Amino acid sequence: MKPGYFVIPIDICIWVVKNMAYSKLQLYLYLKTNSPKGFCIIDNNLVIKYCELVNISKSSFYNHMNFLIKSKLIYKISDNGVIVQAFIKLFKFIPFTTNKGVVFEEVLPSDFKGFIIASIITYYGSLKKKAERKKELKRGNCIIGKKRTNYRSTIPFFTLEHTYLAKCLNISKASAQKLRIHACKSGFITSKHCFIRIEIDKAQLNNYRKYSAINPFSLILIKGKVFQQESDKLTSSITLRKLFKIKYHFYSKNRYQLKKGYKGN
């Protein structure tokens, strides 16, 4: 990893989205970049500098600080001194389900909320694409003579429907749609519409919608021609990485459970 970068666990990004805690995580990361060995002095210069950087008031700064302290992301050791918790220690307060993280440059992006949303969209999109690859390869093994797809040479697009994202985050479809729109506006996610030509006349469209197995709402007219609109193709400027410390934590936890005879739920 190059100097000036670190990797945020993706579970923290998911926790932030679910709790609408974007500005709080933003402050946590700022303190983290200004805390050698985890120790940070909250003096007036730091407060003023940060408030000017993100355009907030001092009262908002201290409200965010109180939230971080209550959430145990940081804890006070003196009147103006705090310890900023390492990512690996946050699994005690934030459920960790994966060892994946997002590469974060130690400069706050202009649209921090968009960055966080784009990170989880990229993560869930990569999981979905991986599942689709396995499914396609399995189909290829079942059909004699079917050539396997070389996925390394494919264009790095993925699909992520609003319903899929809503299910992953346990939110409404409308909320998931708003999240993706924000991520696209931020520039971290690029969306491209995908249409397939249906070789029928537009006069046949109503009957085709009625009797075809295709979702009738996906059929549209473009310049007098019938097309089926598929899921948008998405691409991301976000980089995902594995966090080996978290991976080791999972391994140690599982090994401990095996030693204790833990059988799970």
Coordinates of C-alpha atoms in Angstrom, one line a residue:
M1 CA 0.0 0.0 0.0
K2 CA 1.4 3.4 -1.0
P3 CA 2.0 6.0 1.8
G4 CA -1.0 8.3 2.3
Y5 CA -3.5 5.5 1.8
F6 CA -5.4 3.1 4.1
V7 CA -8.2 0.6 3.7
I8 CA -11.6 1.2 5.4
P9 CA -13.4 -2.1 6.2
I10 CA -16.5 -2.3 4.0
D11 CA -18.6 -3.3 7.0
I12 CA -17.9 0.2 8.5
C13 CA -19.2 1.8 5.3
I14 CA -22.3 -0.3 5.5
W15 CA -22.8 0.6 9.2
V16 CA -22.4 4.3 8.2
V17 CA -25.1 4.1 5.5
K18 CA -27.6 2.3 7.7
N19 CA -27.1 4.8 10.5
M20 CA -26.8 7.9 8.3
A21 CA -23.5 8.6 10.0
Y22 CA -21.5 10.0 7.0
S23 CA -20.3 13.2 8.7
K24 CA -19.3 11.2 11.8
L25 CA -17.2 8.8 9.9
Q26 CA -15.7 11.7 8.0
L27 CA -14.5 13.2 11.3
Y28 CA -13.3 9.9 12.5
L29 CA -11.1 9.5 9.4
Y30 CA -9.8 13.0 9.7
L31 CA -8.8 12.4 13.3
K32 CA -7.2 9.1 12.3
T33 CA -5.0 10.8 9.7
N34 CA -4.0 13.3 12.4
S35 CA -3.3 10.9 15.2
P36 CA 0.2 9.3 15.2
K37 CA -0.1 6.0 17.0
G38 CA -3.8 6.6 17.6
F39 CA -3.4 9.6 19.9
C40 CA -4.9 13.0 18.9
I41 CA -5.1 16.3 20.6
I42 CA -8.4 18.2 20.0
D43 CA -7.2 21.7 20.3
N44 CA -8.8 24.9 18.9
N45 CA -6.5 24.9 15.8
L46 CA -7.7 21.4 14.8
V47 CA -11.3 22.3 15.4
I48 CA -11.2 25.5 13.3
K49 CA -9.2 23.8 10.5
Y50 CA -11.7 20.9 10.3
C51 CA -14.8 23.2 10.4
E52 CA -13.4 25.3 7.6
L53 CA -12.5 22.2 5.6
V54 CA -16.0 20.7 5.7
N55 CA -18.0 23.9 6.3
I56 CA -19.6 23.0 9.6
S57 CA -20.0 24.9 12.9
K58 CA -18.1 24.2 16.1
S59 CA -21.3 22.9 17.7
S60 CA -21.7 20.3 14.9
F61 CA -18.1 19.3 15.4
Y62 CA -18.6 18.5 19.0
N63 CA -21.9 16.8 18.3
H64 CA -20.0 14.5 15.9
M65 CA -17.3 14.0 18.6
N66 CA -20.0 13.0 21.2
F67 CA -21.4 10.5 18.7
L68 CA -18.0 8.9 18.0
I69 CA -17.4 8.6 21.8
K70 CA -20.8 7.0 22.4
S71 CA -20.3 4.7 19.5
K72 CA -16.8 3.8 20.9
L73 CA -15.0 4.7 17.7
I74 CA -12.8 7.0 19.9
Y75 CA -12.5 7.5 23.6
K76 CA -11.3 10.3 25.8
I77 CA -8.2 10.0 27.9
S78 CA -8.0 13.6 29.0
D79 CA -9.8 16.9 28.6
N80 CA -8.5 17.4 25.1
G81 CA -6.8 14.1 24.3
V82 CA -8.5 11.2 22.6
I83 CA -7.5 7.7 21.3
V84 CA -8.8 6.9 17.8
Q85 CA -9.6 3.2 17.7
A86 CA -7.9 1.1 15.1
F87 CA -10.2 -0.5 12.5
I88 CA -9.5 -4.0 13.7
K89 CA -10.8 -3.1 17.2
L90 CA -14.2 -1.9 15.9
F91 CA -15.5 -5.4 15.3
K92 CA -16.5 -5.4 19.0
F93 CA -19.0 -2.6 18.2
I94 CA -19.7 -3.0 14.5
P95 CA -20.5 -6.5 13.1
F96 CA -17.8 -7.6 10.7
T97 CA -18.9 -10.1 8.0
T98 CA -16.1 -9.7 5.4
N99 CA -12.4 -8.9 5.2
K100 CA -12.9 -6.6 2.2
G101 CA -12.2 -2.9 2.5
V102 CA -12.1 0.2 0.3
V103 CA -8.9 2.1 -0.5
F104 CA -9.2 5.6 1.0
E105 CA -6.7 8.4 0.2
E106 CA -5.9 10.5 3.2
V107 CA -7.5 13.5 1.7
L108 CA -11.3 13.9 2.2
P109 CA -13.1 13.7 -1.1
S110 CA -15.4 16.6 -2.1
D111 CA -18.5 14.2 -1.9
F112 CA -17.7 12.0 1.1
K113 CA -21.2 10.6 1.2
G114 CA -21.0 9.7 -2.5
F115 CA -17.7 7.9 -1.9
I116 CA -19.1 5.7 1.0
I117 CA -22.3 4.8 -1.0
A118 CA -20.2 4.0 -4.1
S119 CA -18.0 1.8 -1.9
I120 CA -20.9 -0.4 -0.8
I121 CA -22.4 -0.5 -4.3
T122 CA -19.0 -1.6 -5.7
Y123 CA -18.8 -4.3 -3.0
Y124 CA -22.2 -5.7 -3.5
G125 CA -21.8 -5.4 -7.3
S126 CA -18.6 -7.5 -7.1
L127 CA -20.3 -10.1 -5.0
K128 CA -23.2 -10.3 -7.4
K129 CA -20.8 -10.5 -10.4
K130 CA -18.8 -13.3 -8.7
A131 CA -22.0 -15.3 -8.1
E132 CA -23.0 -14.8 -11.7
R133 CA -19.6 -16.1 -12.9
K134 CA -19.9 -19.2 -10.8
K135 CA -23.3 -19.8 -12.1
E136 CA -22.2 -19.4 -15.7
L137 CA -19.2 -21.6 -15.3
K138 CA -21.4 -24.3 -13.7
R139 CA -23.7 -24.1 -16.7
G140 CA -20.6 -24.4 -19.0
N141 CA -19.6 -27.6 -17.2
C142 CA -23.0 -29.1 -17.7
I143 CA -23.1 -28.5 -21.5
I144 CA -20.7 -30.5 -23.5
G145 CA -18.4 -28.5 -25.8
K146 CA -19.5 -25.1 -24.3
K147 CA -16.5 -22.8 -24.2
R148 CA -15.8 -21.1 -20.9
T149 CA -15.9 -17.3 -20.8
N150 CA -12.6 -15.6 -20.1
Y151 CA -13.8 -13.2 -17.5
R152 CA -10.3 -11.6 -17.1
S153 CA -10.7 -10.1 -20.6
T154 CA -14.3 -8.9 -20.1
I155 CA -15.2 -5.2 -19.7
P156 CA -15.3 -4.4 -15.9
F157 CA -19.0 -3.6 -15.8
F158 CA -21.5 -5.0 -13.3
T159 CA -25.2 -4.8 -12.6
L160 CA -26.9 -4.0 -9.3
E161 CA -30.6 -3.6 -9.3
H162 CA -32.3 -1.4 -6.8
T163 CA -34.2 -4.4 -5.3
Y164 CA -30.9 -6.3 -4.9
L165 CA -29.3 -3.3 -3.0
A166 CA -32.4 -2.8 -1.0
K167 CA -32.4 -6.4 0.2
C168 CA -28.7 -6.3 1.1
L169 CA -29.1 -3.2 3.2
N170 CA -32.6 -4.0 4.5
I171 CA -34.0 -0.7 3.2
S172 CA -36.8 0.2 0.8
K173 CA -36.3 0.1 -3.0
A174 CA -36.9 3.9 -3.2
S175 CA -34.1 4.5 -0.6
A176 CA -31.8 2.2 -2.6
Q177 CA -32.6 4.1 -5.8
K178 CA -31.7 7.4 -4.1
L179 CA -28.4 5.9 -2.9
R180 CA -27.4 4.9 -6.4
I181 CA -28.4 8.2 -7.9
H182 CA -26.2 10.0 -5.3
A183 CA -23.3 7.7 -6.0
C184 CA -23.6 8.4 -9.8
K185 CA -23.9 12.1 -9.2
S186 CA -20.7 12.0 -7.1
G187 CA -18.8 10.6 -10.1
F188 CA -17.5 7.4 -8.3
I189 CA -20.1 5.3 -10.1
T190 CA -20.9 5.5 -13.8
S191 CA -24.2 4.2 -15.1
K192 CA -24.9 3.1 -18.7
H193 CA -28.3 2.2 -20.0
C194 CA -28.6 -1.2 -21.7
F195 CA -31.2 -2.0 -24.4
I196 CA -31.8 -5.1 -26.5
R197 CA -33.6 -4.8 -29.8
I198 CA -36.8 -6.9 -30.0
E199 CA -37.6 -7.7 -33.7
I200 CA -41.2 -6.9 -33.8
D201 CA -43.3 -4.0 -35.2
K202 CA -44.5 -1.3 -32.8
A203 CA -48.1 -2.3 -33.7
Q204 CA -47.4 -5.7 -32.1
L205 CA -46.1 -4.2 -28.9
N206 CA -49.3 -4.3 -26.8
N207 CA -49.9 -8.0 -27.7
Y208 CA -46.3 -8.8 -27.0
R209 CA -46.5 -7.2 -23.6
K210 CA -49.6 -9.2 -22.8
Y211 CA -48.5 -12.6 -24.0
S212 CA -44.7 -12.6 -23.7
A213 CA -42.8 -13.9 -20.7
I214 CA -40.8 -10.7 -20.7
N215 CA -41.5 -8.1 -18.1
P216 CA -44.0 -5.8 -19.9
F217 CA -42.6 -2.7 -18.1
S218 CA -39.1 -3.4 -19.6
L219 CA -40.4 -3.0 -23.2
I220 CA -40.1 0.5 -24.6
L221 CA -40.2 2.4 -27.9
I222 CA -37.1 4.2 -29.1
K223 CA -37.5 6.0 -32.5
G224 CA -40.4 3.7 -33.4
K225 CA -38.4 0.5 -32.6
V226 CA -39.1 -1.9 -29.8
F227 CA -36.4 -2.5 -27.2
Q228 CA -36.2 -4.4 -23.9
Q229 CA -34.5 -2.3 -21.2
E230 CA -32.1 -4.4 -19.1
S231 CA -30.4 -3.6 -15.8
D232 CA -28.0 -0.6 -16.1
K233 CA -24.4 -1.4 -16.6
L234 CA -22.3 0.1 -13.8
T235 CA -18.6 0.8 -13.5
S236 CA -16.8 2.1 -10.4
S237 CA -13.6 4.1 -9.7
I238 CA -13.5 2.5 -6.2
T239 CA -10.8 0.1 -5.4
L240 CA -11.5 -2.9 -3.0
R241 CA -8.7 -4.6 -1.1
K242 CA -8.5 -7.5 1.4
L243 CA -7.7 -6.6 5.0
F244 CA -5.4 -9.4 6.2
K245 CA -5.7 -8.4 9.9
I246 CA -9.5 -8.8 9.7
K247 CA -9.0 -12.1 7.7
Y248 CA -6.7 -13.4 10.5
H249 CA -9.3 -12.3 13.1
F250 CA -12.0 -14.4 11.3
Y251 CA -9.6 -17.3 11.2
S252 CA -8.7 -17.1 14.9
K253 CA -12.4 -16.7 15.9
N254 CA -13.4 -19.8 13.9
R255 CA -10.5 -21.8 15.2
Y256 CA -11.4 -20.8 18.8
Q257 CA -15.0 -21.9 18.2
L258 CA -13.9 -25.2 16.9
K259 CA -11.7 -25.8 19.9
K260 CA -14.7 -25.0 22.2
G261 CA -17.0 -27.3 20.2
Y262 CA -19.1 -24.4 18.9
K263 CA -21.6 -25.7 16.3
G264 CA -23.2 -22.4 15.3
N265 CA -26.9 -21.6 15.0

